[in-house]
XYZ file of C-alpha atoms in Angstrom:
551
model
C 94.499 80.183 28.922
C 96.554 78.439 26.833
C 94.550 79.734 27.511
C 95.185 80.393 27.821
C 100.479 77.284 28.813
C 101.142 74.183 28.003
C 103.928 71.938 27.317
C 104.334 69.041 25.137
C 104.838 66.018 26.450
C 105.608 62.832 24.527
C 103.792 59.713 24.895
C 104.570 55.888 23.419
C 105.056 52.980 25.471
C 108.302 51.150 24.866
C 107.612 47.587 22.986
C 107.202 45.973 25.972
C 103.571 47.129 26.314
C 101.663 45.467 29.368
C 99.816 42.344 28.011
C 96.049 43.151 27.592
C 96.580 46.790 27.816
C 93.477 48.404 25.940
C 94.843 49.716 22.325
C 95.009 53.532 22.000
C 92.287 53.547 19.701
C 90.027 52.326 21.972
C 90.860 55.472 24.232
C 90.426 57.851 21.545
C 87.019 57.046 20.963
C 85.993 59.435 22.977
C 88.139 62.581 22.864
C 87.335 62.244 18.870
C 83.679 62.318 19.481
C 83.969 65.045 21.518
C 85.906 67.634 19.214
C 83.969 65.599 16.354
C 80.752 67.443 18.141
C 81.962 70.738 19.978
C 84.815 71.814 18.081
C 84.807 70.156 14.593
C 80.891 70.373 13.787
C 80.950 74.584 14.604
C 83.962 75.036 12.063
C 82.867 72.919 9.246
C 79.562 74.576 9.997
C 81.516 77.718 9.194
C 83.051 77.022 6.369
C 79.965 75.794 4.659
C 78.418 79.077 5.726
C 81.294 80.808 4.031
C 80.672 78.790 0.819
C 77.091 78.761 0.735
C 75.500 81.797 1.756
C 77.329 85.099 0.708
C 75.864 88.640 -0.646
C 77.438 87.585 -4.087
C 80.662 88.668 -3.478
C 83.517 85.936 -3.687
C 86.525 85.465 -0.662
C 89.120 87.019 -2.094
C 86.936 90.495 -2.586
C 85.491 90.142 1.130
C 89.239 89.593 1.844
C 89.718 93.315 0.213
C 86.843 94.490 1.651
C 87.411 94.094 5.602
C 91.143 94.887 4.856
C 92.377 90.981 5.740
C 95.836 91.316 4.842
C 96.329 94.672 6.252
C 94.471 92.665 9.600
C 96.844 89.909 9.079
C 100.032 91.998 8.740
C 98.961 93.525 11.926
C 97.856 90.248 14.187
C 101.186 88.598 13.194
C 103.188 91.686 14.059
C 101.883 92.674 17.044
C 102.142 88.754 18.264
C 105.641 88.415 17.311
C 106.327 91.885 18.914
C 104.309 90.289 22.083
C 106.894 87.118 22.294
C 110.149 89.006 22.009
C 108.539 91.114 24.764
C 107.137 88.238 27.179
C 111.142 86.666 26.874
C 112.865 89.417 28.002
C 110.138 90.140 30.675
C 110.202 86.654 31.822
C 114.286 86.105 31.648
C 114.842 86.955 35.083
C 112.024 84.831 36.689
C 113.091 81.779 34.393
C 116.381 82.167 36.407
C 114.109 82.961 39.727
C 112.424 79.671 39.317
C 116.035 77.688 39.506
C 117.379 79.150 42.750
C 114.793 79.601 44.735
C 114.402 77.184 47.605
C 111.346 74.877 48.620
C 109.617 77.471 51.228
C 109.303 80.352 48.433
C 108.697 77.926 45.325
C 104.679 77.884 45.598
C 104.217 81.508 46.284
C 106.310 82.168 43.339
C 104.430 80.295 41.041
C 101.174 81.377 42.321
C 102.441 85.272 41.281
C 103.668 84.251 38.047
C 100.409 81.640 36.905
C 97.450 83.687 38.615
C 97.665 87.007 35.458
C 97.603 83.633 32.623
C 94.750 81.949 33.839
C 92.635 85.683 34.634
C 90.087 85.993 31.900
C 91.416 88.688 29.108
C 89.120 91.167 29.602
C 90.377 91.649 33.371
C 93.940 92.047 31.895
C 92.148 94.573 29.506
C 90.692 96.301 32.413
C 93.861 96.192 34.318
C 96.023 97.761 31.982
C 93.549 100.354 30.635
C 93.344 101.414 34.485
C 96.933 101.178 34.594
C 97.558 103.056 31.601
C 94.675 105.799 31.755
C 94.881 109.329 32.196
C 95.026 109.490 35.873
C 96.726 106.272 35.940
C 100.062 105.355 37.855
C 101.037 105.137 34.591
C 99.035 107.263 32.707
C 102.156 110.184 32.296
C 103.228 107.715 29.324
C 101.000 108.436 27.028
C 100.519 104.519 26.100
C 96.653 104.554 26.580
C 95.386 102.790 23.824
C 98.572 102.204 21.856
C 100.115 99.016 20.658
C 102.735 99.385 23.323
C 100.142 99.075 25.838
C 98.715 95.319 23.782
C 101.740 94.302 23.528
C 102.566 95.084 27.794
C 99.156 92.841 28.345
C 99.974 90.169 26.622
C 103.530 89.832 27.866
C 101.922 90.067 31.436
C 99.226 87.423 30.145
C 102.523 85.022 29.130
C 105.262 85.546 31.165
C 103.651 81.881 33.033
C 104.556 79.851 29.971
C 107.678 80.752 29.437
C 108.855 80.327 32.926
C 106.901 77.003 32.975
C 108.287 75.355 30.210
C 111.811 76.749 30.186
C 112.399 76.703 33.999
C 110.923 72.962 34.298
C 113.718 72.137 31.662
C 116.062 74.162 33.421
C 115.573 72.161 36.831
C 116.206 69.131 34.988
C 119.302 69.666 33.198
C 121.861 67.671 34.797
C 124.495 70.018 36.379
C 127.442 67.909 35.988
C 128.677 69.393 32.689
C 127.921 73.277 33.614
C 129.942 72.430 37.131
C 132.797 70.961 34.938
C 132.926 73.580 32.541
C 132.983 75.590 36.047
C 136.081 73.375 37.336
C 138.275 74.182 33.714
C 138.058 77.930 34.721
C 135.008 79.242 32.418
C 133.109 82.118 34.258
C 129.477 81.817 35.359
C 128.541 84.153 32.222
C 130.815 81.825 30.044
C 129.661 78.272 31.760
C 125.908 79.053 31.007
C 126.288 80.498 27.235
C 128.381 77.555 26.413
C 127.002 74.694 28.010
C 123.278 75.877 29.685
C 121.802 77.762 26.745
C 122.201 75.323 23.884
C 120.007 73.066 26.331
C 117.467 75.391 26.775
C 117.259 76.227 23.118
C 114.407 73.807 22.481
C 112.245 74.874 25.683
C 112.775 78.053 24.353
C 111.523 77.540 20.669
C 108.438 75.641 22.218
C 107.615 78.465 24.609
C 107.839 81.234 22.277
C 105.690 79.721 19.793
C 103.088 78.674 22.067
C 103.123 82.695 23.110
C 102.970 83.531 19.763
C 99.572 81.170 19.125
C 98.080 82.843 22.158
C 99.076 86.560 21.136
C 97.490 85.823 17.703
C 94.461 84.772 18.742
C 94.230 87.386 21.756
C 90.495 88.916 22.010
C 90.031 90.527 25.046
C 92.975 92.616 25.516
C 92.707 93.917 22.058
C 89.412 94.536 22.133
C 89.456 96.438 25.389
C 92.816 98.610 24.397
C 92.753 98.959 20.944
C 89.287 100.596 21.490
C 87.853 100.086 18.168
C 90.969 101.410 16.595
C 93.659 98.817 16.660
C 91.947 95.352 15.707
C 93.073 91.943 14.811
C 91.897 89.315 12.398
C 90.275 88.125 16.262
C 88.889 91.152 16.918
C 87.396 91.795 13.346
C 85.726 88.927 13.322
C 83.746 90.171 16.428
C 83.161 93.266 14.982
C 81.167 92.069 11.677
C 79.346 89.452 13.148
C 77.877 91.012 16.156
C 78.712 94.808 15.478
C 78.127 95.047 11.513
C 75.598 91.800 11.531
C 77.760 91.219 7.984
C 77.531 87.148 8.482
C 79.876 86.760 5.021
C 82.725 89.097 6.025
C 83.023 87.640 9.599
C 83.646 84.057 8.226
C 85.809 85.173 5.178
C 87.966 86.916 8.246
C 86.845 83.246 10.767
C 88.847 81.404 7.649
C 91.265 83.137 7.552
C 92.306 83.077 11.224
C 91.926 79.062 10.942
C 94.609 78.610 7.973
C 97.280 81.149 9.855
C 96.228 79.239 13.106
C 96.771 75.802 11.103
C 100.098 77.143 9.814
C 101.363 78.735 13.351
C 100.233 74.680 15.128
C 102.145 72.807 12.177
C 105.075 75.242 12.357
C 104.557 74.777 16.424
C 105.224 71.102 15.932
C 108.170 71.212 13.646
C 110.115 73.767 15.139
C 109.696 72.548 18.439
C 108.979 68.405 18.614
C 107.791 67.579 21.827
C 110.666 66.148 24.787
C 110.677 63.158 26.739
C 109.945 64.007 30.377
C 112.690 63.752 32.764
C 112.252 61.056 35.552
C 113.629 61.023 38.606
C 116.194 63.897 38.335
C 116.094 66.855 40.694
C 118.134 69.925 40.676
C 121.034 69.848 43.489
C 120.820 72.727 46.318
C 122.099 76.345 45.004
C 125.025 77.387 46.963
C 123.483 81.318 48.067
C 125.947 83.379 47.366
C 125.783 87.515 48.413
C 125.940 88.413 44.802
C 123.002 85.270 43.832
C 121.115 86.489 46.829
C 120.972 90.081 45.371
C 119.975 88.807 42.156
C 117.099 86.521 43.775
C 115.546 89.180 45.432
C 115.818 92.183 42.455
C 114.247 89.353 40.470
C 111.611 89.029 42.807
C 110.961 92.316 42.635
C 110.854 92.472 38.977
C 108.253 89.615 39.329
C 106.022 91.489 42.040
C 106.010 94.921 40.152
C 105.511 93.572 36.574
C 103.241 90.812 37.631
C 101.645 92.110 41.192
C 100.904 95.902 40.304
C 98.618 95.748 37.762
C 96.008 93.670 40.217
C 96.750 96.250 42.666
C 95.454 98.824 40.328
C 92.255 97.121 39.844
C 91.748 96.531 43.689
C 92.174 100.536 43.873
C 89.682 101.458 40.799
C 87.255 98.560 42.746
C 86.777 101.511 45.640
C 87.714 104.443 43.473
C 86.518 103.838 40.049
C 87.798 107.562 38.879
C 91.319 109.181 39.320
C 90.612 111.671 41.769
C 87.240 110.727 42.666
C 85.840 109.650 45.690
C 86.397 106.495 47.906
C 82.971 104.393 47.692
C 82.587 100.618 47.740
C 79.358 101.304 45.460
C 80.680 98.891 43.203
C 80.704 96.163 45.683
C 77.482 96.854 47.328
C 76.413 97.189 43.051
C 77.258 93.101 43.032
C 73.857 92.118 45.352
C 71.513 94.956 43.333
C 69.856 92.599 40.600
C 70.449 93.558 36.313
C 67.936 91.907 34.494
C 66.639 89.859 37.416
C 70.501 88.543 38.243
C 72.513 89.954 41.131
C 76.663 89.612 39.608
C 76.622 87.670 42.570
C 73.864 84.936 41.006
C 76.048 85.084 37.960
C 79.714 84.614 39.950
C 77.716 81.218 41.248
C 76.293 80.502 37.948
C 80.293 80.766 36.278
C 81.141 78.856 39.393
C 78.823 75.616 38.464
C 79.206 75.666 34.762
C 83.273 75.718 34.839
C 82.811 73.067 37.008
C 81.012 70.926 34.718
C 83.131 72.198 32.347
C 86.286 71.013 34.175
C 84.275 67.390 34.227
C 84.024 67.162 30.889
C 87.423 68.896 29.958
C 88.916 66.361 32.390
C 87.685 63.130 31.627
C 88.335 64.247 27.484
C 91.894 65.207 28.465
C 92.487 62.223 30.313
C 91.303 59.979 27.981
C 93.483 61.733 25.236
C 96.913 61.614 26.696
C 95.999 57.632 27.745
C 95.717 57.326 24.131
C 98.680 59.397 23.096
C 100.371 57.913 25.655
C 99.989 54.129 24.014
C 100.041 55.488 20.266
C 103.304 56.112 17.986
C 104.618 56.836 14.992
C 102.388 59.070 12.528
C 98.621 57.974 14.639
C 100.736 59.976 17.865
C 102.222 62.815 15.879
C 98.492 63.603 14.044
C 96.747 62.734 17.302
C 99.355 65.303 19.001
C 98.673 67.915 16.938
C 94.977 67.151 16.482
C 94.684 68.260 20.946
C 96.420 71.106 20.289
C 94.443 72.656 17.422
C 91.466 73.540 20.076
C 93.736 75.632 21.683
C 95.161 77.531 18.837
C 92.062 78.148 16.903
C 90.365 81.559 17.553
C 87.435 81.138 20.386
C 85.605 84.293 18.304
C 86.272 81.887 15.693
C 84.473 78.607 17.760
C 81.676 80.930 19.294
C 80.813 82.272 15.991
C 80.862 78.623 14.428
C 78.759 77.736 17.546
C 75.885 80.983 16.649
C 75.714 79.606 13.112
C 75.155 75.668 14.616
C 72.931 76.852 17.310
C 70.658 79.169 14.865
C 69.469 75.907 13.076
C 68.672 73.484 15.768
C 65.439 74.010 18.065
C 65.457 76.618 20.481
C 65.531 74.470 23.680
C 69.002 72.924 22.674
C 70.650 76.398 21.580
C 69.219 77.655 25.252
C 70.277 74.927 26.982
C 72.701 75.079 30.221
C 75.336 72.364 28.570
C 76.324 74.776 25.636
C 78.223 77.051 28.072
C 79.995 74.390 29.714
C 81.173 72.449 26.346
C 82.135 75.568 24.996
C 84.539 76.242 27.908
C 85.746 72.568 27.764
C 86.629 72.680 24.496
C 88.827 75.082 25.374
C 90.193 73.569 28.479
C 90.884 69.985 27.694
C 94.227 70.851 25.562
C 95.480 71.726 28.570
C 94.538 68.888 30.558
C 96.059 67.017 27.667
C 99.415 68.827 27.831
C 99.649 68.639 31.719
C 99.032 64.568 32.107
C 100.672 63.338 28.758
C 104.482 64.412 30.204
C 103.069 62.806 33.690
C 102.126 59.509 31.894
C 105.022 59.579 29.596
C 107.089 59.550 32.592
C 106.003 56.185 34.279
C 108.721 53.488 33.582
C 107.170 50.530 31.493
C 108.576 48.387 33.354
C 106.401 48.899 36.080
C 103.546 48.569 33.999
C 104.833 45.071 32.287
C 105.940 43.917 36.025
C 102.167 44.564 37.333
C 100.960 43.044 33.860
C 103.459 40.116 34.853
C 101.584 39.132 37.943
C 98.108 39.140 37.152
C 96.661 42.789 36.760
C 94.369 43.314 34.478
C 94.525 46.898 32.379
C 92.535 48.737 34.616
C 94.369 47.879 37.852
C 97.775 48.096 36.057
C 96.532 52.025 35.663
C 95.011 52.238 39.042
C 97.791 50.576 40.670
C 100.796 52.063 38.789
C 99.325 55.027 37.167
C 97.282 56.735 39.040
C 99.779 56.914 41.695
C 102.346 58.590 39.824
C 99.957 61.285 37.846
C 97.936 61.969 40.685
C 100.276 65.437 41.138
C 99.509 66.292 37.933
C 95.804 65.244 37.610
C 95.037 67.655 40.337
C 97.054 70.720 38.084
C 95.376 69.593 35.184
C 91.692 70.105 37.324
C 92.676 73.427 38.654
C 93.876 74.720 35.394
C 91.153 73.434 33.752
C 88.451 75.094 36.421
C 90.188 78.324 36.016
C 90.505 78.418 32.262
C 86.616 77.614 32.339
C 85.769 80.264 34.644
C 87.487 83.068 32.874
C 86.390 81.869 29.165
C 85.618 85.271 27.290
C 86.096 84.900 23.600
C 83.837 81.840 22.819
C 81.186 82.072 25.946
C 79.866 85.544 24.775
C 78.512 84.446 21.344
C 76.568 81.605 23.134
C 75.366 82.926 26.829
C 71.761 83.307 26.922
C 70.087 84.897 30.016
C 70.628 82.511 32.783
C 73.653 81.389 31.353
C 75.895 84.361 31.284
C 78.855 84.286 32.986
C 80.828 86.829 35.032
C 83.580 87.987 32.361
C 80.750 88.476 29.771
C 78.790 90.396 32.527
C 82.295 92.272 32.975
C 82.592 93.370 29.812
C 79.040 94.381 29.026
C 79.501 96.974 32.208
C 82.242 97.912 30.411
C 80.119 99.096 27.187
C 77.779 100.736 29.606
C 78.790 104.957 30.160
C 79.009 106.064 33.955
C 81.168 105.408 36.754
C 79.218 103.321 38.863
C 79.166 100.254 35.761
C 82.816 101.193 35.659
C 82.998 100.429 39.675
C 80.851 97.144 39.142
C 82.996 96.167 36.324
C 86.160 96.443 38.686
C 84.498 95.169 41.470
C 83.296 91.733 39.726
C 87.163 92.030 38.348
C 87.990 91.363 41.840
C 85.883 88.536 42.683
C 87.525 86.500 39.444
C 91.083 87.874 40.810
C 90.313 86.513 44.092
C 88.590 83.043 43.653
C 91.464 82.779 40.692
C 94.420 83.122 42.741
C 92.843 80.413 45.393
C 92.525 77.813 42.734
C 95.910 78.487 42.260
C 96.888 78.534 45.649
C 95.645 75.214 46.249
C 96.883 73.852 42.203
C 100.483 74.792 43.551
C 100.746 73.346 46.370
C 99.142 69.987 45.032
C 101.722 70.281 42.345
C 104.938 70.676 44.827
C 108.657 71.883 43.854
C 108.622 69.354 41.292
C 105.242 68.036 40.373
C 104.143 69.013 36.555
C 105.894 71.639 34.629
C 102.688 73.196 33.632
């Protein structure tokens, strides 16, 4: 969502700041106070759990006892394996993105961003359906299998990389791979030598920001690991709500927040965040026979890797067994009421609260990359890192720190309609941050000190110069942010309550239920999130244009 993408974008106004522009800190007021209260508070309240309240045993023996390292081994293995594989799956659409002209840019993107921003569990549901005996795929034998996590999450990723890698890409300036061209060097020859070492640092950033989101993967594990393959994420799950053992779930909850520390300060040091490029646009690709070829076996690459899993789900929607019968049971299943709430009450009821969620996720993220966008030096480097922390730390993690919070404060707040939406905006607004802060960093300051020049106060200087020039990227960041919100798994099901519950929680308990027809609800509320998903995205593309935000 990154999560689950994201790319980094530098902020820090040149010293000619406008006059009376409002200092950063000002700005960060309130982004701190909210990850002081939804993401800060549930943590610490964690750790002091961990420390105070234990069945005598000390860390390093509930380490031992869940098996921690042997959890750890396997969570950073399986993520790094998930990288290398999202690289290679993504190569040839990275080159896709780059040749393809205006007319085929937004459906493109919309194939390649709708599996990121699906909620986990559908991916899980996908690829089990995919994978299954009976499957298209099912001949493999891959059902349940690492191979089959790792396939997920490279189908869950293959959006960042092309993101952040083929918006660096477009803005390399051509001249020196066309001269390279002109002194004889072969295509082959002209993009090792001169492309590559360019795209070296997009590269770094995007594979690390895979690996975060591979580490801290929940839904996909938990769906096709089956109980038997499990991550420090997963584990965590599994004692507090499966074992009820409160001291081994946050002995395993720290643990995921120092490797999740150490992957975000390893993030920022291996790959520092990039000016954004202003005003530069990629020259017209001479189509060449051979190029053309290329273009459309990449696109076809793209379709099958990224395309035919969502097609399986569609099928299992009206035939929830191989071999069974054709029914639409499943969709007739979503206006037949479960505990007094038709899937249909709860789509609405996901619908509302990521909406508030994408309020609050907005104005936060806004707010943030203002401030980044003013601050330097160490304040902007902390600050930096601080808004992407959120994103990096496990949501089992958050949602458990958010049971332990909610358990000692008075019933009406821990039932109350806001949690769900805070929860998901915590989540969100690193996003938001790392969509507008490029945006913003991209605005000359001389514009800015020429507005400031004749008159406009701070507020106009942003409306007037600003606004204009984000307003692209503002509308990403709220489509990004409503569809992260809607499809928040991890986090939302430790704190739904009836009435809050949202559609991938409902998906996944009709998952735990035995019989086909839950199975055929399950697949059939997959496809509502699949379709309302890809129209956000629809629309988020083609507010974004050919070259609008890289993310």
């Amino acid at each position: 969502m990154i999560t689950r993408a994201v790319v980094h974008g530098r902020g820090g106004m040149a010293a000619g700041r406008p006059r009376g522009a409002r200092p950063a800190t000002l700005l960060f007021v309130v982004p701190v106070a909210f990850l002081a209260v939804f993401f800060v508070w549930p943590v610490v309240a964690l750790v002091h759990r961990a420390l105070t309240s234990s069945d005598g045993t000390g860390l390093v023996a509930l380490l031992d006892r869940t098996d921690a390292w042997g959890l750890l081994g396997f969570t950073l293995a399986q993520a790094a394996a998930s990288t290398v594989l999202t690289l290679v799956v993504a190569a040839p659409l990275v080159w896709l993105v780059t040749v393809v002209p205006r007319w085929a840019s937004t459906p493109l993107m919309v194939m390649v961003t709708v599996p990121f921003v699906l909620p986990t569990v559908v991916v899980g549901i996908a690829f089990r359906a995919l994978l299954s005996p009976g499957g298209p795929l099912g001949g493999l034998g891959l059902d349940g299998s690492v191979a089959s996590i790792l396939a997920a999450h490279a189908f869950l990723n293959v959006a960042v990389v092309v993101r952040v890698i083929g918006a660096a890409w477009r803005a390399l300036d051509p001249r020196a791979e066309q001269a390279a061209r002109t002194l004889g060097a072969s295509g082959p020859r002209a993009f090792l030598t001169v492309v590559a070492p360019r795209l070296l640092l997009p590269a770094v950033s995007a594979a690390s920001l895979v690996f975060l989101f591979c580490a801290t993967s929940f839904g996909v594990v938990v769906i096709l690991g089956g109980g038997r393959l499990q991550t420090l994420e997963t584990a965590v799950y599994t004692q507090a709500i499966g074992y009820f053992d409160i001291p081994a779930a946050v002995a395993l909850s720290l643990l995921q927040i120092v490797v999740v520390v150490v992957a975000v300060v390893l993030t920022r040091l291996l790959a520092p965040p990039t000016q954004a490029v202003v005003g530069r646009t990629r020259p017209r690709v001479v189509v060449t026979p051979a190029r053309r070829t290329c273009a459309v076996a990449a696109a076809m690459w793209g379709a099958v890797i990224l395309v035919g899993p969502l097609l399986v789900v569609a099928v299992r929607s009206v035939r929830p067994t191989a071999g069974g019968t054709w029914t639409l049971e499943g969709y007739r299943a979503l206006a037949v009421p479960v505990n007094g709430e038709t899937p249909l009450d709860t789509l609405r009821s996901s619908v509302v609260s990521a909406a508030w969620a994408t309020v609050l996720a907005v104005v936060v993220g806004l707010l943030a990359a203002m401030a980044l966008q003013r601050s330097r030096g160490p304040v902007h480097a902390i600050a930096s890192g601080l808004t992407l922390l959120p994103l990096g730390v496990s949501a089992v993690t958050v949602g458990f720190g958010y049971l332990v919070v909610l358990a000692a404060l008075p019933p009406a707040v821990a039932a109350s309609p806001v949690v769900v939406p805070a929860v998901q905006a915590v989540v969100a607004a690193p996003v938001v941050v790392r969509i507008i802060a490029p945006a913003l960093a991209a605005v000359p300051d001389t514009l800015r000190a020429a507005a400031a020049g004749l008159g406009a106060g701070p507020w106009r200087v942003w409306r007037t110069v600003d606004l204009p020039a984000i307003w692209r990227s503002l509308g990403v960041a709220v489509g990004f942010a409503f569809v992260i919100a809607l499809g928040e798994f991890g986090a939302t099901g430790f704190v739904a309550r009836p009435g809050t519950t949202t559609l991938p929680v409902l998906i996944g308990s009709a998952l735990n239920r035995p019989g086909a027809e839950y199975l055929a609800t399950a697949m059939a509320a997959s496809m509502l999130l699949i379709l309302t998903t890809a129209v956000v995205v629809v629309l988020m593309e083609s507010i974004r244009g050919v070259e609008g935000s890289e993310f």
